[in-house]
Short mmCIF file of C-alpha atoms in Angstrom, two decimals:
data_model
loop_
_atom_site.label_atom_id
_atom_site.label_comp_id
_atom_site.label_asym_id
_atom_site.label_seq_id
_atom_site.Cartn_x
_atom_site.Cartn_y
_atom_site.Cartn_z
CA MET P 4 -3.40 13.54 24.34
CA LEU P 5 -3.45 10.65 21.95
CA GLU P 6 -6.29 8.24 21.22
CA VAL P 7 -6.36 5.19 18.99
CA LYS P 8 -9.79 3.69 18.48
CA ASN P 9 -10.43 0.38 16.65
CA LEU P 10 -7.61 1.12 14.29
CA HIS P 11 -7.44 -1.27 11.35
CA LYS P 12 -4.97 -1.13 8.50
CA VAL P 13 -4.83 -3.37 5.47
CA TYR P 14 -2.18 -3.06 2.78
CA ASP P 15 -3.67 -3.85 -0.58
CA GLY P 16 -1.33 -4.45 -3.43
CA HIS P 17 -0.32 -6.85 -6.16
CA GLY P 18 -3.32 -9.05 -5.51
CA ARG P 19 -2.22 -9.63 -1.91
CA ARG P 20 -4.02 -8.29 1.13
CA VAL P 21 -1.88 -7.94 4.21
CA THR P 22 -3.51 -6.98 7.47
CA ALA P 23 -0.89 -4.93 9.27
CA VAL P 24 -3.03 -3.74 12.18
CA GLY P 25 -6.01 -5.81 13.28
CA ASP P 26 -7.97 -3.90 15.87
CA LEU P 27 -6.06 -1.52 18.07
CA THR P 28 -7.50 0.61 20.85
CA PHE P 29 -5.59 2.53 23.50
CA SER P 30 -5.12 6.11 24.63
CA VAL P 31 -2.22 8.01 26.08
CA PRO P 32 -3.16 10.78 28.53
CA GLU P 33 -1.58 14.23 28.45
CA GLY P 34 2.04 14.22 29.52
CA GLN P 35 2.49 10.47 29.72
CA PHE P 36 5.58 8.60 28.55
CA ALA P 37 4.28 5.43 26.90
CA CYS P 38 6.35 2.78 25.18
CA VAL P 39 5.02 0.44 22.52
CA VAL P 40 6.77 -2.91 22.12
CA GLY P 41 5.93 -5.92 20.07
CA PRO P 42 7.48 -8.73 18.07
CA SER P 43 9.13 -7.72 14.82
CA GLY P 44 6.71 -7.22 11.96
CA CYS P 45 3.81 -6.50 14.28
CA GLY P 46 2.91 -3.22 12.61
CA LYS P 47 4.62 -0.80 15.02
CA THR P 48 5.84 1.42 12.23
CA THR P 49 2.46 1.26 10.49
CA LEU P 50 0.80 2.40 13.72
CA LEU P 51 3.23 5.28 14.06
CA ARG P 52 2.79 6.40 10.47
CA VAL P 53 -0.99 6.39 10.82
CA MET P 54 -0.72 8.43 14.04
CA ALA P 55 1.60 10.90 12.33
CA GLY P 56 -0.92 11.36 9.52
CA LEU P 57 1.48 9.94 6.93
CA LEU P 58 -0.68 6.92 6.17
CA PRO P 59 -4.49 6.69 6.07
CA ALA P 60 -6.17 4.10 8.28
CA THR P 61 -8.38 1.50 6.60
CA SER P 62 -10.92 1.94 9.39
CA GLY P 63 -11.04 3.23 12.93
CA GLU P 64 -9.49 6.50 13.95
CA VAL P 65 -6.63 8.25 15.64
CA ARG P 66 -7.22 11.48 17.57
CA VAL P 67 -4.49 13.89 18.56
CA GLN P 68 -5.58 16.63 20.97
CA ASP P 69 -9.20 15.57 20.35
CA THR P 70 -8.94 16.13 16.61
CA PRO P 71 -9.19 13.16 14.21
CA VAL P 72 -5.98 12.69 12.23
CA THR P 73 -6.41 12.91 8.47
CA ALA P 74 -3.14 14.68 7.64
CA PRO P 75 -0.02 15.39 9.73
CA PRO P 76 -1.58 17.08 12.78
CA PRO P 77 -0.27 20.33 14.26
CA GLY P 78 1.50 20.02 17.58
CA LEU P 79 2.90 16.61 16.75
CA ALA P 80 6.55 15.89 16.00
CA VAL P 81 8.20 12.69 14.85
CA VAL P 82 11.72 11.38 15.41
CA PHE P 83 12.49 8.74 12.79
CA GLN P 84 14.80 5.78 13.11
CA GLU P 85 16.84 6.73 10.05
CA TYR P 86 18.34 9.99 11.34
CA GLY P 87 20.82 10.06 8.46
CA ARG P 88 18.01 10.34 5.95
CA SER P 89 15.65 12.38 8.10
CA LEU P 90 18.13 15.23 8.55
CA PHE P 91 18.83 17.24 5.43
CA PRO P 92 22.50 17.00 4.42
CA TRP P 93 22.41 20.36 2.60
CA LEU P 94 21.48 22.23 5.79
CA ARG P 95 23.69 22.88 8.78
CA VAL P 96 22.61 21.60 12.19
CA ARG P 97 20.99 24.88 13.20
CA GLU P 98 19.23 25.23 9.84
CA ASN P 99 17.88 21.69 10.16
CA VAL P 100 16.47 22.47 13.59
CA GLU P 101 15.02 25.80 12.43
CA LEU P 102 13.53 24.61 9.14
CA PRO P 103 10.07 23.53 10.42
CA LEU P 104 9.81 26.85 12.28
CA LYS P 105 10.98 28.83 9.27
CA ALA P 106 8.40 27.03 7.11
CA GLN P 107 5.74 28.14 9.62
CA GLY P 108 6.81 31.71 9.05
CA MET P 109 8.22 32.22 12.54
CA ALA P 110 10.39 35.31 12.97
CA ARG P 111 14.11 34.79 12.75
CA ALA P 112 14.98 35.83 16.29
CA GLU P 113 12.32 33.64 17.81
CA ARG P 114 13.25 30.50 15.93
CA ARG P 115 16.91 31.10 16.65
CA GLU P 116 16.13 31.19 20.34
CA LEU P 117 14.09 27.97 20.19
CA ALA P 118 16.82 26.21 18.20
CA THR P 119 19.50 27.34 20.64
CA GLU P 120 17.47 26.12 23.57
CA ALA P 121 16.68 22.78 21.91
CA LEU P 122 20.29 22.15 20.89
CA ALA P 123 21.45 22.97 24.41
CA ALA P 124 18.86 20.54 25.82
CA VAL P 125 20.33 17.69 23.77
CA GLY P 126 23.91 18.65 24.62
CA LEU P 127 24.86 20.04 21.22
CA ALA P 128 25.30 23.71 22.06
CA ASP P 129 28.59 23.77 20.10
CA ALA P 130 27.52 22.02 16.93
CA HIS P 131 25.27 24.68 15.36
CA SER P 132 27.31 25.28 12.25
CA ALA P 133 28.35 21.69 11.52
CA TYR P 134 26.71 19.65 8.80
CA PRO P 135 24.84 16.57 10.08
CA TRP P 136 27.13 14.25 8.14
CA GLN P 137 30.11 15.60 10.03
CA LEU P 138 28.63 14.25 13.27
CA SER P 139 28.54 10.72 14.71
CA GLY P 140 25.31 8.72 14.50
CA GLY P 141 24.36 9.41 18.10
CA MET P 142 24.88 13.13 17.65
CA GLN P 143 22.82 13.11 14.46
CA GLN P 144 19.93 11.55 16.35
CA ARG P 145 20.36 14.27 19.00
CA VAL P 146 19.94 16.86 16.25
CA ALA P 147 16.75 15.13 15.12
CA ILE P 148 15.48 15.20 18.71
CA ALA P 149 16.40 18.88 18.99
CA ARG P 150 14.47 19.60 15.80
CA ALA P 151 11.44 17.86 17.28
CA ILE P 152 11.70 19.80 20.56
CA ALA P 153 12.20 23.17 18.90
CA TYR P 154 8.95 22.54 17.03
CA GLN P 155 7.25 22.76 20.46
CA PRO P 156 5.00 19.72 20.03
CA ARG P 157 2.38 18.60 22.52
CA VAL P 158 2.83 15.03 21.30
CA LEU P 159 6.17 13.47 20.37
CA LEU P 160 6.36 10.19 18.45
CA MET P 161 9.61 8.27 18.30
CA ASP P 162 10.01 5.34 15.93
CA GLU P 163 12.77 3.03 17.18
CA PRO P 164 15.06 6.03 17.34
CA PHE P 165 18.06 4.23 18.80
CA ALA P 166 17.93 1.02 16.78
CA ALA P 167 20.94 2.08 14.72
CA VAL P 168 23.32 3.39 17.41
CA ASP P 169 25.80 1.49 19.56
CA ALA P 170 24.93 0.33 23.10
CA GLN P 171 26.77 3.06 25.03
CA THR P 172 25.39 5.88 22.91
CA ARG P 173 22.03 4.28 23.26
CA ALA P 174 22.14 4.42 27.06
CA ASP P 175 23.07 8.12 26.90
CA LEU P 176 20.26 8.85 24.45
CA GLU P 177 17.73 6.99 26.62
CA ASP P 178 18.58 9.23 29.57
CA LEU P 179 18.45 12.23 27.25
CA VAL P 180 14.92 11.34 26.15
CA ARG P 181 13.83 11.00 29.78
CA SER P 182 15.24 14.42 30.62
CA VAL P 183 13.74 16.04 27.52
CA TRP P 184 10.35 14.55 28.35
CA LYS P 185 10.52 15.95 31.89
CA GLN P 186 11.85 19.34 30.82
CA PHE P 187 9.32 19.97 28.06
CA GLY P 188 6.30 18.08 29.44
CA VAL P 189 5.27 16.46 26.16
CA THR P 190 3.09 13.40 25.67
CA LEU P 191 5.56 10.85 24.39
CA LEU P 192 4.92 7.66 22.49
CA PHE P 193 8.10 5.68 22.05
CA VAL P 194 8.06 2.70 19.69
CA THR P 195 10.79 0.11 20.18
CA HIS P 196 11.48 -3.59 19.76
CA ASP P 197 13.78 -3.56 22.81
CA ILE P 198 12.00 -4.77 25.96
CA ASP P 199 14.65 -3.43 28.37
CA GLU P 200 14.49 -0.03 26.74
CA ALA P 201 10.70 0.07 26.94
CA VAL P 202 10.61 -0.84 30.64
CA TYR P 203 13.51 1.47 31.51
CA LEU P 204 12.01 4.50 29.73
CA GLY P 205 8.25 4.38 30.08
CA GLN P 206 5.63 5.03 32.69
CA ARG P 207 3.67 2.46 30.81
CA VAL P 208 4.39 -0.29 28.30
CA ILE P 209 1.86 -1.30 25.66
CA VAL P 210 2.64 -4.77 24.34
CA LEU P 211 1.35 -5.47 20.85
CA SER P 212 0.52 -8.89 19.50
CA ALA P 213 1.88 -10.30 16.27
CA SER P 214 0.11 -9.21 13.11
CA PRO P 215 -2.90 -8.69 12.84
CA THR P 216 -2.04 -6.43 15.72
CA THR P 217 -4.06 -5.94 18.88
CA VAL P 218 -3.03 -4.77 22.34
CA ALA P 219 -1.77 -7.90 24.12
CA GLN P 220 -0.97 -6.22 27.40
CA ASP P 221 -1.07 -2.76 28.90
CA LEU P 222 1.37 -2.55 31.77
CA THR P 223 1.98 0.30 34.23
CA ILE P 224 5.67 0.66 35.01
CA ASP P 225 5.70 1.48 38.72
CA LEU P 226 9.40 2.21 38.91
CA PRO P 227 10.59 5.41 40.65
CA ALA P 228 10.47 8.53 38.46
CA GLU P 229 14.21 9.02 38.77
CA ARG P 230 15.69 6.41 36.47
CA ASP P 231 19.34 5.50 36.39
CA GLN P 232 21.09 3.09 34.05
CA LEU P 233 22.77 1.29 36.95
CA THR P 234 20.33 1.31 39.85
CA THR P 235 17.08 1.10 37.87
CA ARG P 236 18.28 -1.81 35.80
CA ALA P 237 19.44 -3.57 38.99
CA ASP P 238 16.08 -2.99 40.72
CA PRO P 239 14.27 -6.34 41.32
CA ARG P 240 11.05 -4.67 40.20
CA PHE P 241 12.69 -3.77 36.85
CA THR P 242 13.69 -7.41 36.37
CA GLU P 243 10.19 -8.53 37.26
CA LEU P 244 8.47 -6.13 34.84
CA ARG P 245 10.95 -6.93 32.13
CA GLY P 246 10.25 -10.64 32.67
CA GLN P 247 6.52 -10.06 32.40
CA VAL P 248 6.83 -8.18 29.11
CA TYR P 249 9.27 -10.73 27.75
CA ALA P 250 6.97 -13.66 28.61
CA ARG P 251 4.04 -11.85 27.05
CA ILE P 252 5.87 -11.21 23.80
CA GLN P 253 7.06 -14.83 23.60
CA LYS P 254 3.45 -15.85 24.03
CA VAL P 255 2.00 -13.55 21.35
CA LYS P 256 4.68 -14.46 18.82
CA ALA P 257 2.94 -17.74 17.99
CA PRO P 258 -0.69 -17.43 19.11
CA ALA P 259 -2.10 -19.81 16.51
CA SER P 260 -0.03 -22.86 17.45
CA GLU P 261 -0.23 -22.27 21.18
CA GLY P 262 -4.01 -22.04 21.19
CA ALA P 263 -6.14 -18.98 21.76
CA PRO P 264 -4.35 -16.14 23.56
CA ALA P 265 -5.58 -15.48 27.05
CA MET R 21 43.67 17.04 11.31
CA VAL R 22 46.95 15.46 10.17
CA ALA R 23 45.03 12.74 8.39
CA VAL R 24 42.84 15.34 6.73
CA ALA R 25 45.85 17.39 5.64
CA ALA R 26 47.53 14.29 4.24
CA ARG R 27 44.39 13.38 2.39
CA THR R 28 43.96 16.88 1.02
CA SER R 29 47.54 16.96 -0.24
CA ARG R 30 47.07 13.55 -1.79
CA VAL R 31 43.95 14.81 -3.57
CA THR R 32 45.67 17.98 -4.82
CA GLY R 33 48.64 15.82 -5.85
CA ARG R 34 46.38 13.64 -7.93
CA ARG R 35 44.69 16.69 -9.42
CA PHE R 36 48.06 18.24 -10.26
CA ARG R 37 49.19 15.06 -11.97
CA SER R 38 46.02 14.79 -14.06
CA VAL R 39 46.31 18.44 -15.12
CA THR R 40 49.94 17.93 -16.09
CA LEU R 41 49.09 14.82 -18.09
CA GLY R 42 46.20 16.63 -19.76
CA VAL R 43 48.45 19.51 -20.86
CA LEU R 44 51.12 17.09 -22.07
CA GLY R 45 48.50 15.20 -24.10
CA LEU R 46 47.24 18.39 -25.69
CA PHE R 47 50.79 19.43 -26.50
CA GLY R 48 51.43 16.04 -28.12
CA PHE R 49 48.27 16.44 -30.19
CA ALA R 50 49.40 19.89 -31.35
CA VAL R 51 52.83 18.52 -32.30
CA ALA R 52 51.26 15.67 -34.28
CA LEU R 53 49.09 18.16 -36.20
CA GLU R 54 52.16 20.29 -36.83
CA VAL R 55 54.23 17.40 -38.17
CA ALA R 56 51.58 15.47 -40.14
CA PRO R 57 51.03 18.08 -42.90
CA ARG R 58 54.74 18.96 -43.06
CA ILE R 59 55.79 15.35 -43.83
CA GLY R 60 52.91 14.99 -46.30
CA VAL R 61 50.67 12.59 -44.37
CA VAL R 62 47.80 15.03 -44.96
CA PRO R 63 47.65 17.68 -47.71
CA ILE R 64 49.00 20.93 -46.27
CA ASP R 65 46.47 23.04 -48.21
CA PHE R 66 43.52 21.53 -46.37
CA ALA R 67 45.17 20.78 -43.05
CA PRO R 68 47.57 23.57 -42.15
CA PRO R 69 50.12 22.89 -39.38
CA THR R 70 49.37 23.99 -35.81
CA SER R 71 51.74 26.93 -35.93
CA GLN R 72 49.93 28.46 -38.93
CA ILE R 73 46.56 27.96 -37.26
CA LEU R 74 47.86 29.76 -34.18
CA VAL R 75 49.12 32.65 -36.34
CA ALA R 76 45.68 32.90 -37.97
CA LEU R 77 44.10 32.83 -34.52
CA GLY R 78 46.36 35.72 -33.45
CA GLU R 79 45.24 37.68 -36.52
CA GLN R 80 41.60 37.09 -35.59
CA PHE R 81 42.23 38.46 -32.10
CA GLY R 82 43.29 41.72 -33.74
CA GLU R 83 40.07 42.15 -35.69
CA SER R 84 36.98 43.78 -34.23
CA SER R 85 34.69 41.70 -36.45
CA PHE R 86 35.95 38.60 -34.67
CA TRP R 87 35.08 40.00 -31.24
CA THR R 88 31.65 41.08 -32.47
CA ALA R 89 31.01 37.57 -33.80
CA LEU R 90 32.27 36.01 -30.57
CA LEU R 91 29.93 38.17 -28.51
CA GLN R 92 27.01 37.31 -30.79
CA THR R 93 27.73 33.60 -30.39
CA LEU R 94 28.06 33.92 -26.62
CA ARG R 95 24.81 35.84 -26.47
CA THR R 96 22.82 33.31 -28.51
CA TRP R 97 24.34 30.51 -26.50
CA ALA R 98 23.58 32.13 -23.13
CA ILE R 99 20.01 33.17 -24.01
CA GLY R 100 19.20 29.74 -25.45
CA LEU R 101 20.68 28.01 -22.44
CA ALA R 102 18.84 30.28 -20.00
CA ILE R 103 15.47 29.65 -21.67
CA ALA R 104 16.12 25.89 -21.75
CA MET R 105 17.21 25.91 -18.10
CA VAL R 106 14.20 27.79 -16.79
CA ALA R 107 11.73 25.81 -18.90
CA GLY R 108 13.44 22.50 -18.07
CA ILE R 109 13.47 23.20 -14.33
CA VAL R 110 9.90 24.49 -14.07
CA ILE R 111 8.39 21.77 -16.24
CA GLY R 112 10.69 19.11 -14.76
CA VAL R 113 9.67 19.94 -11.17
CA LEU R 114 6.00 19.91 -12.17
CA LEU R 115 6.26 16.60 -14.03
CA GLY R 116 8.36 15.07 -11.27
CA SER R 117 5.91 16.12 -8.55
CA LEU R 118 2.72 15.13 -10.37
CA PRO R 119 2.95 11.43 -11.28
CA ILE R 120 -0.31 11.56 -13.28
CA VAL R 121 0.91 14.36 -15.54
CA ARG R 122 4.24 12.60 -15.85
CA ALA R 123 2.59 9.36 -16.98
CA ALA R 124 0.36 11.26 -19.41
CA THR R 125 3.28 13.09 -21.05
CA ALA R 126 5.92 10.30 -20.99
CA THR R 127 5.11 8.91 -24.45
CA THR R 128 4.98 12.34 -26.07
CA ILE R 129 8.34 13.23 -24.53
CA GLU R 130 9.89 9.98 -25.70
CA PHE R 131 8.62 10.81 -29.20
CA LEU R 132 9.82 14.42 -29.29
CA ARG R 133 13.14 13.99 -27.50
CA PRO R 134 15.01 11.96 -30.15
CA ILE R 135 14.11 14.39 -32.96
CA PRO R 136 17.43 16.00 -33.92
CA SER R 137 17.29 19.75 -33.54
CA VAL R 138 18.86 20.22 -36.98
CA ALA R 139 15.81 18.54 -38.54
CA LEU R 140 13.94 21.68 -37.55
CA ILE R 141 16.20 23.93 -39.69
CA PRO R 142 13.91 24.06 -42.74
CA LEU R 143 10.98 24.86 -40.47
CA VAL R 144 12.67 27.72 -38.59
CA ILE R 145 14.03 29.23 -41.82
CA VAL R 146 10.49 29.40 -43.16
CA LEU R 147 9.30 30.86 -39.87
CA TYR R 148 12.03 33.35 -38.97
CA GLY R 149 14.55 33.47 -41.83
CA PRO R 150 18.32 33.72 -41.21
CA THR R 151 17.97 35.38 -37.80
CA VAL R 152 19.17 34.78 -34.26
CA LYS R 153 15.62 33.73 -33.44
CA SER R 154 15.90 30.74 -35.79
CA THR R 155 19.12 29.60 -34.17
CA LEU R 156 17.64 30.13 -30.71
CA VAL R 157 14.78 27.75 -31.49
CA LEU R 158 17.29 25.03 -32.34
CA VAL R 159 19.39 25.73 -29.25
CA VAL R 160 16.43 25.74 -26.89
CA TYR R 161 14.93 22.61 -28.42
CA ALA R 162 18.14 20.64 -28.05
CA ALA R 163 19.14 21.89 -24.59
CA PHE R 164 15.66 21.70 -23.09
CA TRP R 165 15.42 17.90 -23.21
CA GLN R 166 18.78 17.49 -21.53
CA MET R 167 17.60 19.67 -18.64
CA LEU R 168 14.13 18.19 -18.45
CA ILE R 169 15.23 14.56 -18.20
CA GLN R 170 17.77 15.33 -15.47
CA VAL R 171 15.34 17.43 -13.44
CA VAL R 172 12.61 14.77 -13.62
CA HIS R 173 15.09 12.15 -12.38
CA GLY R 174 16.34 14.49 -9.68
CA VAL R 175 12.87 15.21 -8.37
CA ALA R 176 12.08 11.48 -8.31
CA ASP R 177 15.21 10.92 -6.19
CA VAL R 178 13.79 12.53 -3.02
CA ASP R 179 14.40 10.19 -0.09
CA PRO R 180 11.11 8.76 1.30
CA VAL R 181 12.26 9.44 4.88
CA ALA R 182 13.13 13.03 3.99
CA ARG R 183 9.71 13.40 2.35
CA ASP R 184 7.97 11.95 5.43
CA THR R 185 9.95 14.27 7.66
CA ALA R 186 8.89 17.31 5.64
CA LEU R 187 5.25 16.15 5.69
CA ALA R 188 5.26 15.34 9.40
CA PHE R 189 6.60 18.82 10.19
CA ARG R 190 3.82 20.26 8.05
CA LEU R 191 5.93 21.94 5.42
CA SER R 192 3.72 23.47 2.72
CA PRO R 193 3.99 22.13 -0.84
CA TRP R 194 6.05 25.18 -1.79
CA ALA R 195 8.34 24.77 1.25
CA ARG R 196 8.84 21.11 0.35
CA VAL R 197 9.89 22.05 -3.18
CA ARG R 198 12.13 24.83 -1.90
CA TYR R 199 13.86 23.02 0.98
CA VAL R 200 13.67 19.32 0.08
CA VAL R 201 12.95 18.67 -3.60
CA TRP R 202 15.16 21.40 -5.05
CA PRO R 203 18.32 20.56 -3.01
CA THR R 204 17.83 16.86 -3.85
CA ALA R 205 17.51 17.66 -7.55
CA LEU R 206 20.37 20.17 -7.60
CA PRO R 207 23.16 17.68 -8.48
CA TYR R 208 21.00 16.50 -11.38
CA VAL R 209 20.28 20.09 -12.42
CA ILE R 210 24.01 20.79 -12.61
CA THR R 211 24.64 17.65 -14.65
CA GLY R 212 21.77 18.71 -16.90
CA PHE R 213 23.30 22.15 -17.22
CA ARG R 214 26.66 20.69 -18.24
CA LEU R 215 25.05 18.48 -20.90
CA ALA R 216 22.77 21.29 -22.07
CA ALA R 217 25.65 23.76 -22.29
CA SER R 218 27.65 21.59 -24.68
CA VAL R 219 24.61 20.73 -26.80
CA ALA R 220 23.59 24.40 -26.87
CA LEU R 221 27.07 25.40 -28.08
CA ILE R 222 26.93 22.82 -30.87
CA LEU R 223 23.51 24.05 -32.00
CA THR R 224 24.53 27.71 -31.77
CA ILE R 225 27.46 27.14 -34.12
CA THR R 226 25.37 24.86 -36.36
CA GLY R 227 22.61 27.44 -36.63
CA GLU R 228 25.05 30.22 -37.49
CA LEU R 229 26.83 28.03 -40.02
CA VAL R 230 23.78 26.58 -41.76
CA ILE R 231 21.12 29.25 -41.27
CA GLY R 232 23.52 32.17 -41.38
CA SER R 233 22.61 33.99 -38.19
CA PRO R 234 25.46 36.22 -37.02
CA GLY R 235 28.27 34.70 -34.94
CA ILE R 236 31.39 32.54 -35.06
CA GLY R 237 29.61 29.89 -37.14
CA LYS R 238 28.83 32.43 -39.82
CA GLU R 239 32.45 33.63 -39.73
CA ILE R 240 33.57 30.04 -40.33
CA ASP R 241 31.25 29.90 -43.33
CA ASN R 242 32.58 33.25 -44.64
CA ALA R 243 36.18 32.10 -44.23
CA GLN R 244 35.42 28.90 -46.08
CA GLN R 245 33.71 30.82 -48.94
CA SER R 246 36.82 32.97 -49.33
CA ASN R 247 39.09 29.92 -49.10
CA ALA R 248 40.78 31.13 -45.91
CA VAL R 249 41.48 27.60 -44.64
CA ARG R 250 43.70 28.70 -41.74
CA THR R 251 41.03 31.08 -40.48
CA VAL R 252 38.47 28.26 -40.63
CA TYR R 253 40.70 26.19 -38.36
CA ALA R 254 41.44 29.12 -36.07
CA LEU R 255 37.71 29.71 -35.55
CA ILE R 256 37.12 25.99 -34.94
CA VAL R 257 39.77 26.18 -32.21
CA VAL R 258 37.82 29.09 -30.67
CA THR R 259 34.63 26.96 -30.47
CA GLY R 260 36.64 24.22 -28.76
CA ILE R 261 37.98 26.69 -26.20
CA LEU R 262 34.41 27.88 -25.51
CA GLY R 263 33.37 24.32 -24.75
CA VAL R 264 36.27 23.79 -22.36
CA LEU R 265 35.57 27.07 -20.55
CA ALA R 266 31.90 26.18 -20.14
CA ASN R 267 32.85 22.87 -18.60
CA LEU R 268 35.34 24.47 -16.20
CA LEU R 269 32.77 27.04 -15.15
CA THR R 270 30.18 24.32 -14.45
CA ARG R 271 32.63 22.37 -12.29
CA LEU R 272 33.44 25.50 -10.34
CA VAL R 273 29.76 26.18 -9.69
CA GLU R 274 29.27 22.51 -8.81
CA ARG R 275 31.99 22.54 -6.16
CA LYS R 276 30.58 25.70 -4.64
CA VAL R 277 26.87 24.82 -4.65
CA LEU R 278 27.21 21.13 -3.79
CA SER R 279 29.80 21.36 -1.02
CA TRP R 280 27.47 19.27 1.16
CA HIS R 281 27.10 16.51 -1.41
CA PRO R 282 28.99 13.22 -0.88
CA SER R 283 30.66 13.59 -4.29
CA THR R 284 32.27 16.92 -3.39
CA ARG R 285 32.71 16.82 0.40
CA ALA R 286 36.26 17.96 0.98
CA GLU R 287 36.61 16.19 4.28
CA GLU R 288 34.44 14.04 6.45
CA VAL R 289 35.36 14.87 10.00
CA THR R 290 33.57 13.40 12.97
CA VAL R 291 33.49 16.09 15.62
CA ALA R 292 33.34 13.57 18.48
#
């Protein structure tokens, strides 16, 4: 599981102090699919980088599997927004997926099996020997997801992974992430700026305030476990939840001028 | 596939045309050098016509001393280049990965780098005399900087997202160098190699000519001493051919090793 306790992050540079994350506390239990939404510039990416151990916190702590994060923790995988730069163009699809396993010293046969399984799970069983740049954007992000799955993480972080793909591909990838989450039983934290996406995907939506960031709302998404692009999005409850999140974000966007947030 | 084929044929067509033009240009140059001395534009004693140079070149091909000298030159060149490559890559990766060391050495490098290798000739003669070792010092000194600068730039070019990815997946420092830093730097390494190869050839010939270590350069000096002007030119042509061959070889390696790189990708096909 994943715990964030009084996390505070200040960027200090060029004589300017910018508080990216004010005081953030929440925890994601084992196996949950949680989405984090917030207005743009609210420190979502900062939060994710601190959780991934890529950025030190100014104060407070992040715990993954009950261990404080000081460096990239084991059992945690990240899917970045910029798939084109996150995949290595000099490696073929299979080699990209296998690289983290190879670097761990895993035997060839074993990592081959994991890569094959992961690529099949994302619907790319035929693309093993292609180079990433020969694939469409959506397929490249599938490769990045396959790489994360093959790594067999307990916790999977996704940083606005579909922000750069077209709407139809995006819908397919959303359903793919749901199925991957169910199939592999990971704890999943999905960062997005898209309210519909957050409500459609998650069991829970954590709404962040504008910077300095705090948790503005923590909402349980009580939609049926079987989600479908057509029926779920047409569900009155979906519209209601979406409306709640939307109203909340509108409210936190300008807390200073609207008076103290409730 | 049709579009790809059309594109490929267009590319080969362009390549064919540029090769044809290149050969025509060279032929024109040879004709000019043939005609100029014959009509008295340049004195024929000091600038023999192309045909005579080619005859002298043919004579050289028949002599075993020429082949020995050629091999000696190639050997000095290759050894010097290899030392410069290895040193440039190892030190370049270290400097590029350790910003503190890089900052501490930057001024010293900027001071040493512009020193012309030939300025070291008196020093190496005192140290090693007219030997291959002397020439090697010059070759390595000149070629090393070319490699080093390229490698340092290449290492600095690692994409931040690629670096984060490697860190997040817990790649060890060595694995990051091997699988992320090295492939990123490879295009720079090959450019460095191309620059270093031509500089190394120049310094090999210079060393042989000035210091007198065995090789083509020394043969040029011998020919000049014995007033064999045509032979001098024939040997100069040989050094030119060496340079062209080195360049062709580098491009071949480049196309093979960097097939994934945007500059060499033959085709960009979207599978779906």
